[in-house]
Amino acid sequence: MKHWKNLGLAAVLAASATGATAQETFINIGTGGQTGVYFVVGQSICRLVNRGTADHNVRCTAPSTGGSIANINAIAAGDMEMGVAQSDWQFHAYNGSSEFEGNQVGDLRAVFSVHPEPFTVVARADAGISTFADLQGMRVNVGNPGSGQRATMEVVLDALGWTMDDFSLASELAPAEQAAALGDNNVDAIIYTVGHPNGSIQEAASTVESVLVPVTGPEIEALIADNPYYAAATIPGGMYEGTPDDVTTFGVRATFVTSAEVPDDVIYTVVAAVFDNFDRFRGLHPAFANLSEESMIADGLSAPLHPGAERYYRERGWIE
Ligand code: GLU
């Protein structure tokens, strides 16, 4: 049986300014690498939540983690209350498919979606890579196990009929290490499913002459046509040195998820902290610039909405 660890056992008695005691509830938000955007999502949400701790007694932390799959697994185990996860892995976790076959997370609940995440391939300019097919025989960082990009990379390889053996090297570096590996010529290309702009690819593009590689073709079109959580995506030209033109690929959405076991009041508090201060939230990262409330409560969500989030959206008149 699943045991709910954090909310019960980690709650402590904290003295308030008046000397009275109030019980604080601690929540942990799973993010990703420190040079990605998930880390900023988690840190931003916690910053807004923690401004109101004196009123609602919820206190939030958002440590760096391995990414989407690691976050969903931590939520399923009751080790974390909330986390950021790609829309494809939210879908598969809730439905028990793909990576989550035999390991369904039926208690997974959607809270809202955040920024779009194009599946991004960055190659050294001197490697002569201009299409995804050119990666064959190359040294490629396929991402750390537990990350969304690693799992989505496996889906792409399956679709192409490739395996990891099609690369001369398939390294498993985490996002914080991949730009240096590209710059040091330890790999020819790196893969990252991530919002733009982000620190990791900025670091790569400013360290070594590099290009963003389009990810297109009939197999990718079929992935988009057959799966609701994939869409065509464009990385705008001019965002990174070496890539003046738009680059076409496919992508997912970053989503914010939790467990049905987390109390409604806690989720309501977190959601209210974000949407009561939405302009402030949107200003915390350039990848959030185009966010709208309307798309955040609908796009990329396949697990049911958590009732605490639903309550807030209903109060705002956004849902029936
Ligand atoms: N999409 C990546 C993952 O799921 C993380 C991207 C980021 O940290 O911004 O692992």
mmCIF file of C-alpha atoms and ligand atoms in Angstrom:
data_model
loop_
_atom_site.group_PDB
_atom_site.id
_atom_site.type_symbol
_atom_site.label_atom_id
_atom_site.label_comp_id
_atom_site.label_asym_id
_atom_site.label_seq_id
_atom_site.Cartn_x
_atom_site.Cartn_y
_atom_site.Cartn_z
ATOM 1 C CA MET A 1 0.000 0.000 0.000
ATOM 2 C CA LYS A 2 1.192 3.461 -0.794
ATOM 3 C CA HIS A 3 2.187 5.509 2.161
ATOM 4 C CA TRP A 4 1.831 9.259 2.163
ATOM 5 C CA LYS A 5 5.083 10.411 3.682
ATOM 6 C CA ASN A 6 5.543 14.103 3.414
ATOM 7 C CA LEU A 7 2.384 15.817 4.417
ATOM 8 C CA GLY A 8 1.850 13.841 7.577
ATOM 9 C CA LEU A 9 5.322 13.224 8.868
ATOM 10 C CA ALA A 10 7.114 16.323 7.648
ATOM 11 C CA ALA A 11 4.593 18.759 9.002
ATOM 12 C CA VAL A 12 6.078 20.650 11.911
ATOM 13 C CA LEU A 13 4.923 23.084 14.504
ATOM 14 C CA ALA A 14 6.221 26.531 13.698
ATOM 15 C CA ALA A 15 5.978 29.460 16.049
ATOM 16 C CA SER A 16 4.183 32.455 14.564
ATOM 17 C CA ALA A 17 5.060 36.052 15.326
ATOM 18 C CA THR A 18 2.419 36.158 18.029
ATOM 19 C CA GLY A 19 3.822 33.124 19.775
ATOM 20 C CA ALA A 20 0.874 31.022 18.705
ATOM 21 C CA THR A 21 1.672 27.850 16.806
ATOM 22 C CA ALA A 22 0.593 26.959 13.335
ATOM 23 C CA GLN A 23 1.182 23.753 11.488
ATOM 24 C CA GLU A 24 3.236 24.219 8.342
ATOM 25 C CA THR A 25 2.819 21.891 5.408
ATOM 26 C CA PHE A 26 5.936 21.300 3.331
ATOM 27 C CA ILE A 27 5.671 20.488 -0.330
ATOM 28 C CA ASN A 28 8.398 19.437 -2.725
ATOM 29 C CA ILE A 29 8.220 20.179 -6.437
ATOM 30 C CA GLY A 30 10.277 17.971 -8.772
ATOM 31 C CA THR A 31 11.995 19.970 -11.517
ATOM 32 C CA GLY A 32 14.946 19.127 -13.825
ATOM 33 C CA GLY A 33 18.530 20.209 -14.357
ATOM 34 C CA GLN A 34 19.599 23.632 -13.111
ATOM 35 C CA THR A 35 20.261 24.953 -16.626
ATOM 36 C CA GLY A 36 16.799 23.951 -17.887
ATOM 37 C CA VAL A 37 13.426 25.647 -17.586
ATOM 38 C CA TYR A 38 11.707 23.171 -15.205
ATOM 39 C CA PHE A 39 14.010 24.328 -12.449
ATOM 40 C CA VAL A 40 12.791 27.897 -12.997
ATOM 41 C CA VAL A 41 9.159 26.716 -13.120
ATOM 42 C CA GLY A 42 9.515 25.053 -9.720
ATOM 43 C CA GLN A 43 11.522 27.879 -8.193
ATOM 44 C CA SER A 44 9.040 30.461 -9.485
ATOM 45 C CA ILE A 45 6.008 28.602 -8.141
ATOM 46 C CA CYS A 46 7.704 28.193 -4.755
ATOM 47 C CA ARG A 47 8.656 31.859 -4.646
ATOM 48 C CA LEU A 48 5.003 32.832 -5.117
ATOM 49 C CA VAL A 49 3.742 30.205 -2.652
ATOM 50 C CA ASN A 50 6.282 31.135 0.020
ATOM 51 C CA ARG A 51 5.328 34.837 -0.112
ATOM 52 C CA GLY A 52 2.045 33.769 1.480
ATOM 53 C CA THR A 53 3.223 31.148 3.967
ATOM 54 C CA ALA A 54 2.244 33.344 6.910
ATOM 55 C CA ASP A 55 -1.369 33.217 5.639
ATOM 56 C CA HIS A 56 -1.745 29.664 4.359
ATOM 57 C CA ASN A 57 1.071 27.749 6.144
ATOM 58 C CA VAL A 58 2.246 26.010 2.979
ATOM 59 C CA ARG A 59 5.987 26.087 2.397
ATOM 60 C CA CYS A 60 7.524 24.933 -0.816
ATOM 61 C CA THR A 61 10.903 23.784 -2.121
ATOM 62 C CA ALA A 62 11.858 22.856 -5.689
ATOM 63 C CA PRO A 63 15.092 20.874 -5.884
ATOM 64 C CA SER A 64 16.870 19.948 -9.103
ATOM 65 C CA THR A 65 15.992 16.392 -10.260
ATOM 66 C CA GLY A 66 16.529 14.022 -13.189
ATOM 67 C CA GLY A 67 13.445 15.349 -15.037
ATOM 68 C CA SER A 68 9.980 14.185 -16.133
ATOM 69 C CA ILE A 69 10.108 10.443 -15.519
ATOM 70 C CA ALA A 70 11.977 10.849 -12.230
ATOM 71 C CA ASN A 71 9.398 13.425 -11.090
ATOM 72 C CA ILE A 72 6.396 11.236 -11.939
ATOM 73 C CA ASN A 73 7.990 8.272 -10.178
ATOM 74 C CA ALA A 74 8.701 10.408 -7.090
ATOM 75 C CA ILE A 75 5.072 11.565 -7.024
ATOM 76 C CA ALA A 76 3.835 7.973 -7.428
ATOM 77 C CA ALA A 77 6.051 6.885 -4.506
ATOM 78 C CA GLY A 78 4.789 9.744 -2.291
ATOM 79 C CA ASP A 79 8.306 11.211 -2.101
ATOM 80 C CA MET A 80 7.264 14.444 -3.825
ATOM 81 C CA GLU A 81 3.913 16.215 -3.887
ATOM 82 C CA MET A 82 4.173 17.898 -7.266
ATOM 83 C CA GLY A 83 6.413 17.996 -10.288
ATOM 84 C CA VAL A 84 6.934 19.186 -13.829
ATOM 85 C CA ALA A 85 6.588 16.585 -16.577
ATOM 86 C CA GLN A 86 6.319 16.486 -20.345
ATOM 87 C CA SER A 87 2.788 16.029 -21.681
ATOM 88 C CA ASP A 88 3.750 12.762 -23.411
ATOM 89 C CA TRP A 89 4.940 11.240 -20.134
ATOM 90 C CA GLN A 90 1.927 12.548 -18.231
ATOM 91 C CA PHE A 91 -0.215 10.689 -20.780
ATOM 92 C CA HIS A 92 1.762 7.455 -20.614
ATOM 93 C CA ALA A 93 2.021 7.466 -16.813
ATOM 94 C CA TYR A 94 -1.724 7.952 -16.362
ATOM 95 C CA ASN A 95 -2.565 5.362 -19.024
ATOM 96 C CA GLY A 96 0.143 2.846 -18.157
ATOM 97 C CA SER A 97 1.573 2.843 -21.661
ATOM 98 C CA SER A 98 5.048 3.052 -23.230
ATOM 99 C CA GLU A 99 7.695 3.564 -20.509
ATOM 100 C CA PHE A 100 4.932 3.153 -17.865
ATOM 101 C CA GLU A 101 3.571 -0.166 -19.145
ATOM 102 C CA GLY A 102 3.037 -2.348 -16.075
ATOM 103 C CA ASN A 103 3.699 0.680 -13.893
ATOM 104 C CA GLN A 104 0.553 2.784 -14.333
ATOM 105 C CA VAL A 105 0.224 5.886 -12.140
ATOM 106 C CA GLY A 106 -3.581 6.009 -11.850
ATOM 107 C CA ASP A 107 -3.400 8.611 -9.082
ATOM 108 C CA LEU A 108 -1.562 11.094 -11.283
ATOM 109 C CA ARG A 109 -3.491 14.371 -11.558
ATOM 110 C CA ALA A 110 -3.000 17.360 -13.833
ATOM 111 C CA VAL A 111 -2.736 20.865 -12.385
ATOM 112 C CA PHE A 112 -1.889 23.064 -15.382
ATOM 113 C CA SER A 113 0.403 23.128 -18.377
ATOM 114 C CA VAL A 114 3.239 25.558 -18.864
ATOM 115 C CA HIS A 115 5.492 26.364 -21.855
ATOM 116 C CA PRO A 116 5.919 24.395 -25.109
ATOM 117 C CA GLU A 117 8.982 22.147 -25.307
ATOM 118 C CA PRO A 118 10.367 21.449 -28.770
ATOM 119 C CA PHE A 119 12.447 18.276 -29.150
ATOM 120 C CA THR A 120 15.769 20.004 -29.731
ATOM 121 C CA VAL A 121 18.927 18.684 -31.380
ATOM 122 C CA VAL A 122 22.072 20.811 -31.161
ATOM 123 C CA ALA A 123 25.124 19.740 -33.174
ATOM 124 C CA ARG A 124 28.688 21.027 -33.435
ATOM 125 C CA ALA A 125 28.993 22.985 -36.682
ATOM 126 C CA ASP A 126 32.137 20.985 -37.604
ATOM 127 C CA ALA A 127 30.296 17.630 -37.367
ATOM 128 C CA GLY A 128 28.466 18.180 -40.665
ATOM 129 C CA ILE A 129 25.042 17.295 -39.239
ATOM 130 C CA SER A 130 22.105 18.980 -40.944
ATOM 131 C CA THR A 131 19.292 16.418 -40.514
ATOM 132 C CA PHE A 132 18.354 13.924 -37.816
ATOM 133 C CA ALA A 133 19.420 11.103 -40.191
ATOM 134 C CA ASP A 134 22.956 12.538 -40.134
ATOM 135 C CA LEU A 135 23.205 11.531 -36.457
ATOM 136 C CA GLN A 136 23.728 7.922 -37.515
ATOM 137 C CA GLY A 137 27.235 6.817 -36.523
ATOM 138 C CA MET A 138 27.776 9.984 -34.455
ATOM 139 C CA ARG A 139 28.498 10.577 -30.769
ATOM 140 C CA VAL A 140 25.214 11.739 -29.289
ATOM 141 C CA ASN A 141 24.215 12.683 -25.758
ATOM 142 C CA VAL A 142 20.850 10.918 -25.471
ATOM 143 C CA GLY A 143 20.185 12.254 -21.962
ATOM 144 C CA ASN A 144 20.162 10.908 -18.431
ATOM 145 C CA PRO A 145 17.780 8.072 -17.566
ATOM 146 C CA GLY A 146 14.781 9.672 -15.800
ATOM 147 C CA SER A 147 14.721 12.661 -18.117
ATOM 148 C CA GLY A 148 11.922 13.376 -20.545
ATOM 149 C CA GLN A 149 14.307 13.843 -23.455
ATOM 150 C CA ARG A 150 15.862 10.427 -22.949
ATOM 151 C CA ALA A 151 12.460 8.726 -22.967
ATOM 152 C CA THR A 152 11.213 10.753 -25.960
ATOM 153 C CA MET A 153 14.473 10.044 -27.799
ATOM 154 C CA GLU A 154 13.726 6.333 -27.428
ATOM 155 C CA VAL A 155 10.300 6.911 -28.992
ATOM 156 C CA VAL A 156 11.917 8.707 -31.940
ATOM 157 C CA LEU A 157 14.513 5.952 -32.409
ATOM 158 C CA ASP A 158 11.741 3.311 -32.348
ATOM 159 C CA ALA A 159 9.790 5.266 -34.945
ATOM 160 C CA LEU A 160 12.847 5.355 -37.205
ATOM 161 C CA GLY A 161 13.685 1.702 -36.594
ATOM 162 C CA TRP A 162 16.974 2.715 -34.954
ATOM 163 C CA THR A 163 18.510 1.693 -31.638
ATOM 164 C CA MET A 164 21.186 3.261 -29.452
ATOM 165 C CA ASP A 165 23.654 1.096 -31.424
ATOM 166 C CA ASP A 166 23.124 3.362 -34.418
ATOM 167 C CA PHE A 167 25.316 5.903 -32.616
ATOM 168 C CA SER A 168 29.060 5.432 -32.200
ATOM 169 C CA LEU A 169 28.525 6.734 -28.663
ATOM 170 C CA ALA A 170 25.270 7.264 -26.752
ATOM 171 C CA SER A 171 26.236 9.232 -23.656
ATOM 172 C CA GLU A 172 23.865 9.778 -20.726
ATOM 173 C CA LEU A 173 24.962 13.152 -19.425
ATOM 174 C CA ALA A 174 22.494 15.323 -17.517
ATOM 175 C CA PRO A 175 21.540 18.720 -18.996
ATOM 176 C CA ALA A 176 23.985 20.648 -16.801
ATOM 177 C CA GLU A 177 26.896 18.666 -18.293
ATOM 178 C CA GLN A 178 25.905 18.448 -21.935
ATOM 179 C CA ALA A 179 26.972 21.900 -23.169
ATOM 180 C CA ALA A 180 30.517 21.372 -21.897
ATOM 181 C CA ALA A 181 30.629 17.908 -23.510
ATOM 182 C CA LEU A 182 29.680 19.474 -26.848
ATOM 183 C CA GLY A 183 32.217 22.259 -26.411
ATOM 184 C CA ASP A 184 35.006 19.836 -25.434
ATOM 185 C CA ASN A 185 34.286 17.717 -28.530
ATOM 186 C CA ASN A 186 33.319 14.703 -26.458
ATOM 187 C CA VAL A 187 30.015 14.462 -28.359
ATOM 188 C CA ASP A 188 28.861 15.639 -31.795
ATOM 189 C CA ALA A 189 25.293 16.446 -30.755
ATOM 190 C CA ILE A 190 23.029 16.797 -27.752
ATOM 191 C CA ILE A 191 19.275 16.169 -27.394
ATOM 192 C CA TYR A 192 17.049 18.219 -25.095
ATOM 193 C CA THR A 193 13.275 18.498 -24.863
ATOM 194 C CA VAL A 194 13.080 21.966 -23.398
ATOM 195 C CA GLY A 195 11.548 25.441 -23.482
ATOM 196 C CA HIS A 196 13.362 28.239 -25.294
ATOM 197 C CA PRO A 197 15.481 30.136 -24.632
ATOM 198 C CA ASN A 198 17.272 28.132 -21.930
ATOM 199 C CA GLY A 199 20.626 28.264 -20.187
ATOM 200 C CA SER A 200 21.903 24.898 -21.390
ATOM 201 C CA ILE A 201 21.594 25.617 -25.113
ATOM 202 C CA GLN A 202 22.714 29.210 -24.662
ATOM 203 C CA GLU A 203 25.833 27.844 -22.983
ATOM 204 C CA ALA A 204 26.400 25.362 -25.829
ATOM 205 C CA ALA A 205 25.876 27.986 -28.541
ATOM 206 C CA SER A 206 28.214 30.478 -26.924
ATOM 207 C CA THR A 207 30.930 27.885 -26.168
ATOM 208 C CA VAL A 208 31.256 26.251 -29.584
ATOM 209 C CA GLU A 209 30.051 26.978 -33.129
ATOM 210 C CA SER A 210 26.868 24.960 -33.276
ATOM 211 C CA VAL A 211 23.589 24.578 -35.151
ATOM 212 C CA LEU A 212 20.057 23.534 -34.246
ATOM 213 C CA VAL A 213 19.089 20.543 -36.397
ATOM 214 C CA PRO A 214 15.545 20.129 -37.785
ATOM 215 C CA VAL A 215 13.658 16.968 -36.794
ATOM 216 C CA THR A 216 11.252 16.223 -39.653
ATOM 217 C CA GLY A 217 10.224 13.468 -42.069
ATOM 218 C CA PRO A 218 7.414 10.960 -42.502
ATOM 219 C CA GLU A 219 8.100 9.117 -39.231
ATOM 220 C CA ILE A 220 7.917 12.351 -37.248
ATOM 221 C CA GLU A 221 4.751 13.398 -39.109
ATOM 222 C CA ALA A 222 3.226 10.031 -38.198
ATOM 223 C CA LEU A 223 4.144 10.527 -34.519
ATOM 224 C CA ILE A 224 2.381 13.907 -34.571
ATOM 225 C CA ALA A 225 -0.675 12.549 -36.419
ATOM 226 C CA ASP A 226 -1.070 9.487 -34.192
ATOM 227 C CA ASN A 227 -0.521 11.012 -30.730
ATOM 228 C CA PRO A 228 -2.492 13.867 -29.143
ATOM 229 C CA TYR A 229 0.426 14.944 -26.954
ATOM 230 C CA TYR A 230 2.768 15.696 -29.899
ATOM 231 C CA ALA A 231 2.548 18.730 -32.144
ATOM 232 C CA ALA A 232 4.671 20.340 -34.811
ATOM 233 C CA ALA A 233 6.984 22.909 -33.239
ATOM 234 C CA THR A 234 9.245 25.726 -34.360
ATOM 235 C CA ILE A 235 12.283 27.091 -32.560
ATOM 236 C CA PRO A 236 12.396 30.752 -33.555
ATOM 237 C CA GLY A 237 15.475 31.865 -35.486
ATOM 238 C CA GLY A 238 17.851 34.257 -33.788
ATOM 239 C CA MET A 239 17.439 32.826 -30.307
ATOM 240 C CA TYR A 240 20.899 31.249 -30.297
ATOM 241 C CA GLU A 241 24.185 32.080 -31.982
ATOM 242 C CA GLY A 242 24.608 30.025 -35.171
ATOM 243 C CA THR A 243 20.882 29.582 -35.845
ATOM 244 C CA PRO A 244 19.471 32.691 -37.566
ATOM 245 C CA ASP A 245 16.475 30.888 -39.156
ATOM 246 C CA ASP A 246 13.462 29.111 -37.681
ATOM 247 C CA VAL A 247 14.006 25.392 -37.081
ATOM 248 C CA THR A 248 11.198 22.860 -37.528
ATOM 249 C CA THR A 249 10.802 19.941 -35.150
ATOM 250 C CA PHE A 250 8.042 18.388 -33.044
ATOM 251 C CA GLY A 251 7.300 18.999 -29.428
ATOM 252 C CA VAL A 252 5.351 18.519 -26.241
ATOM 253 C CA ARG A 253 4.238 20.760 -23.423
ATOM 254 C CA ALA A 254 5.687 21.120 -19.986
ATOM 255 C CA THR A 255 2.925 20.277 -17.503
ATOM 256 C CA PHE A 256 2.554 20.554 -13.767
ATOM 257 C CA VAL A 257 1.294 17.372 -12.099
ATOM 258 C CA THR A 258 0.502 15.974 -8.671
ATOM 259 C CA SER A 259 -1.159 13.014 -6.983
ATOM 260 C CA ALA A 260 -4.833 12.519 -6.090
ATOM 261 C CA GLU A 261 -3.543 11.905 -2.567
ATOM 262 C CA VAL A 262 -2.328 15.477 -2.072
ATOM 263 C CA PRO A 263 -5.046 17.410 -0.191
ATOM 264 C CA ASP A 264 -7.285 19.773 -2.180
ATOM 265 C CA ASP A 265 -6.422 22.774 0.002
ATOM 266 C CA VAL A 266 -2.709 22.413 -0.699
ATOM 267 C CA ILE A 267 -3.195 22.287 -4.474
ATOM 268 C CA TYR A 268 -5.701 25.154 -4.306
ATOM 269 C CA THR A 269 -3.109 27.241 -2.440
ATOM 270 C CA VAL A 270 -0.384 26.532 -4.994
ATOM 271 C CA VAL A 271 -2.649 27.217 -7.981
ATOM 272 C CA ALA A 272 -3.948 30.438 -6.423
ATOM 273 C CA ALA A 273 -0.369 31.625 -5.757
ATOM 274 C CA VAL A 274 0.393 31.271 -9.480
ATOM 275 C CA PHE A 275 -2.807 32.614 -11.027
ATOM 276 C CA ASP A 276 -3.430 35.394 -8.479
ATOM 277 C CA ASN A 277 0.039 36.677 -9.437
ATOM 278 C CA PHE A 278 0.026 35.665 -13.081
ATOM 279 C CA ASP A 279 1.855 38.669 -14.562
ATOM 280 C CA ARG A 280 4.577 38.280 -12.017
ATOM 281 C CA PHE A 281 4.846 34.543 -12.782
ATOM 282 C CA ARG A 282 5.007 35.170 -16.529
ATOM 283 C CA GLY A 283 7.830 37.638 -16.018
ATOM 284 C CA LEU A 284 10.061 35.115 -14.261
ATOM 285 C CA HIS A 285 11.399 33.407 -17.427
ATOM 286 C CA PRO A 286 11.408 34.373 -21.122
ATOM 287 C CA ALA A 287 9.986 30.908 -21.986
ATOM 288 C CA PHE A 288 6.819 31.920 -20.044
ATOM 289 C CA ALA A 289 6.243 35.078 -22.097
ATOM 290 C CA ASN A 290 3.411 33.670 -24.237
ATOM 291 C CA LEU A 291 1.563 31.772 -21.532
ATOM 292 C CA SER A 292 -2.178 32.310 -21.231
ATOM 293 C CA GLU A 293 -4.511 31.091 -18.509
ATOM 294 C CA GLU A 294 -6.829 29.623 -21.106
ATOM 295 C CA SER A 295 -4.280 27.308 -22.697
ATOM 296 C CA MET A 296 -2.617 26.455 -19.384
ATOM 297 C CA ILE A 297 -5.757 24.883 -17.963
ATOM 298 C CA ALA A 298 -6.461 22.815 -21.094
ATOM 299 C CA ASP A 299 -3.509 22.102 -23.386
ATOM 300 C CA GLY A 300 -1.387 19.013 -22.867
ATOM 301 C CA LEU A 301 -3.403 17.700 -19.922
ATOM 302 C CA SER A 302 -4.462 14.064 -20.162
ATOM 303 C CA ALA A 303 -4.749 13.029 -16.508
ATOM 304 C CA PRO A 304 -7.873 14.357 -14.726
ATOM 305 C CA LEU A 305 -7.548 17.799 -13.119
ATOM 306 C CA HIS A 306 -6.849 17.680 -9.388
ATOM 307 C CA PRO A 307 -10.006 18.798 -7.488
ATOM 308 C CA GLY A 308 -8.051 21.567 -5.713
ATOM 309 C CA ALA A 309 -7.093 23.069 -9.083
ATOM 310 C CA GLU A 310 -10.610 22.564 -10.410
ATOM 311 C CA ARG A 311 -12.018 24.492 -7.471
ATOM 312 C CA TYR A 312 -9.817 27.503 -8.249
ATOM 313 C CA TYR A 313 -10.579 27.413 -12.004
ATOM 314 C CA ARG A 314 -14.295 27.187 -11.259
ATOM 315 C CA GLU A 315 -14.129 30.151 -8.855
ATOM 316 C CA ARG A 316 -12.448 32.183 -11.575
ATOM 317 C CA GLY A 317 -15.202 31.150 -14.015
ATOM 318 C CA TRP A 318 -12.715 29.410 -16.321
ATOM 319 C CA ILE A 319 -14.489 26.038 -16.210
ATOM 320 C CA GLU A 320 -18.086 24.957 -15.532
HETATM 321 N N1 GLU B 1 11.775 18.174 -20.612
HETATM 322 C C1 GLU B 1 12.869 17.816 -19.758
HETATM 323 C C2 GLU B 1 12.508 16.581 -18.965
HETATM 324 O O1 GLU B 1 11.431 16.209 -18.872
HETATM 325 C C3 GLU B 1 13.280 18.924 -18.802
HETATM 326 C C4 GLU B 1 13.436 20.274 -19.404
HETATM 327 C C5 GLU B 1 13.769 21.358 -18.405
HETATM 328 O O2 GLU B 1 14.350 21.063 -17.365
HETATM 329 O O3 GLU B 1 13.401 22.490 -18.670
HETATM 330 O O4 GLU B 1 13.297 15.930 -18.390
#
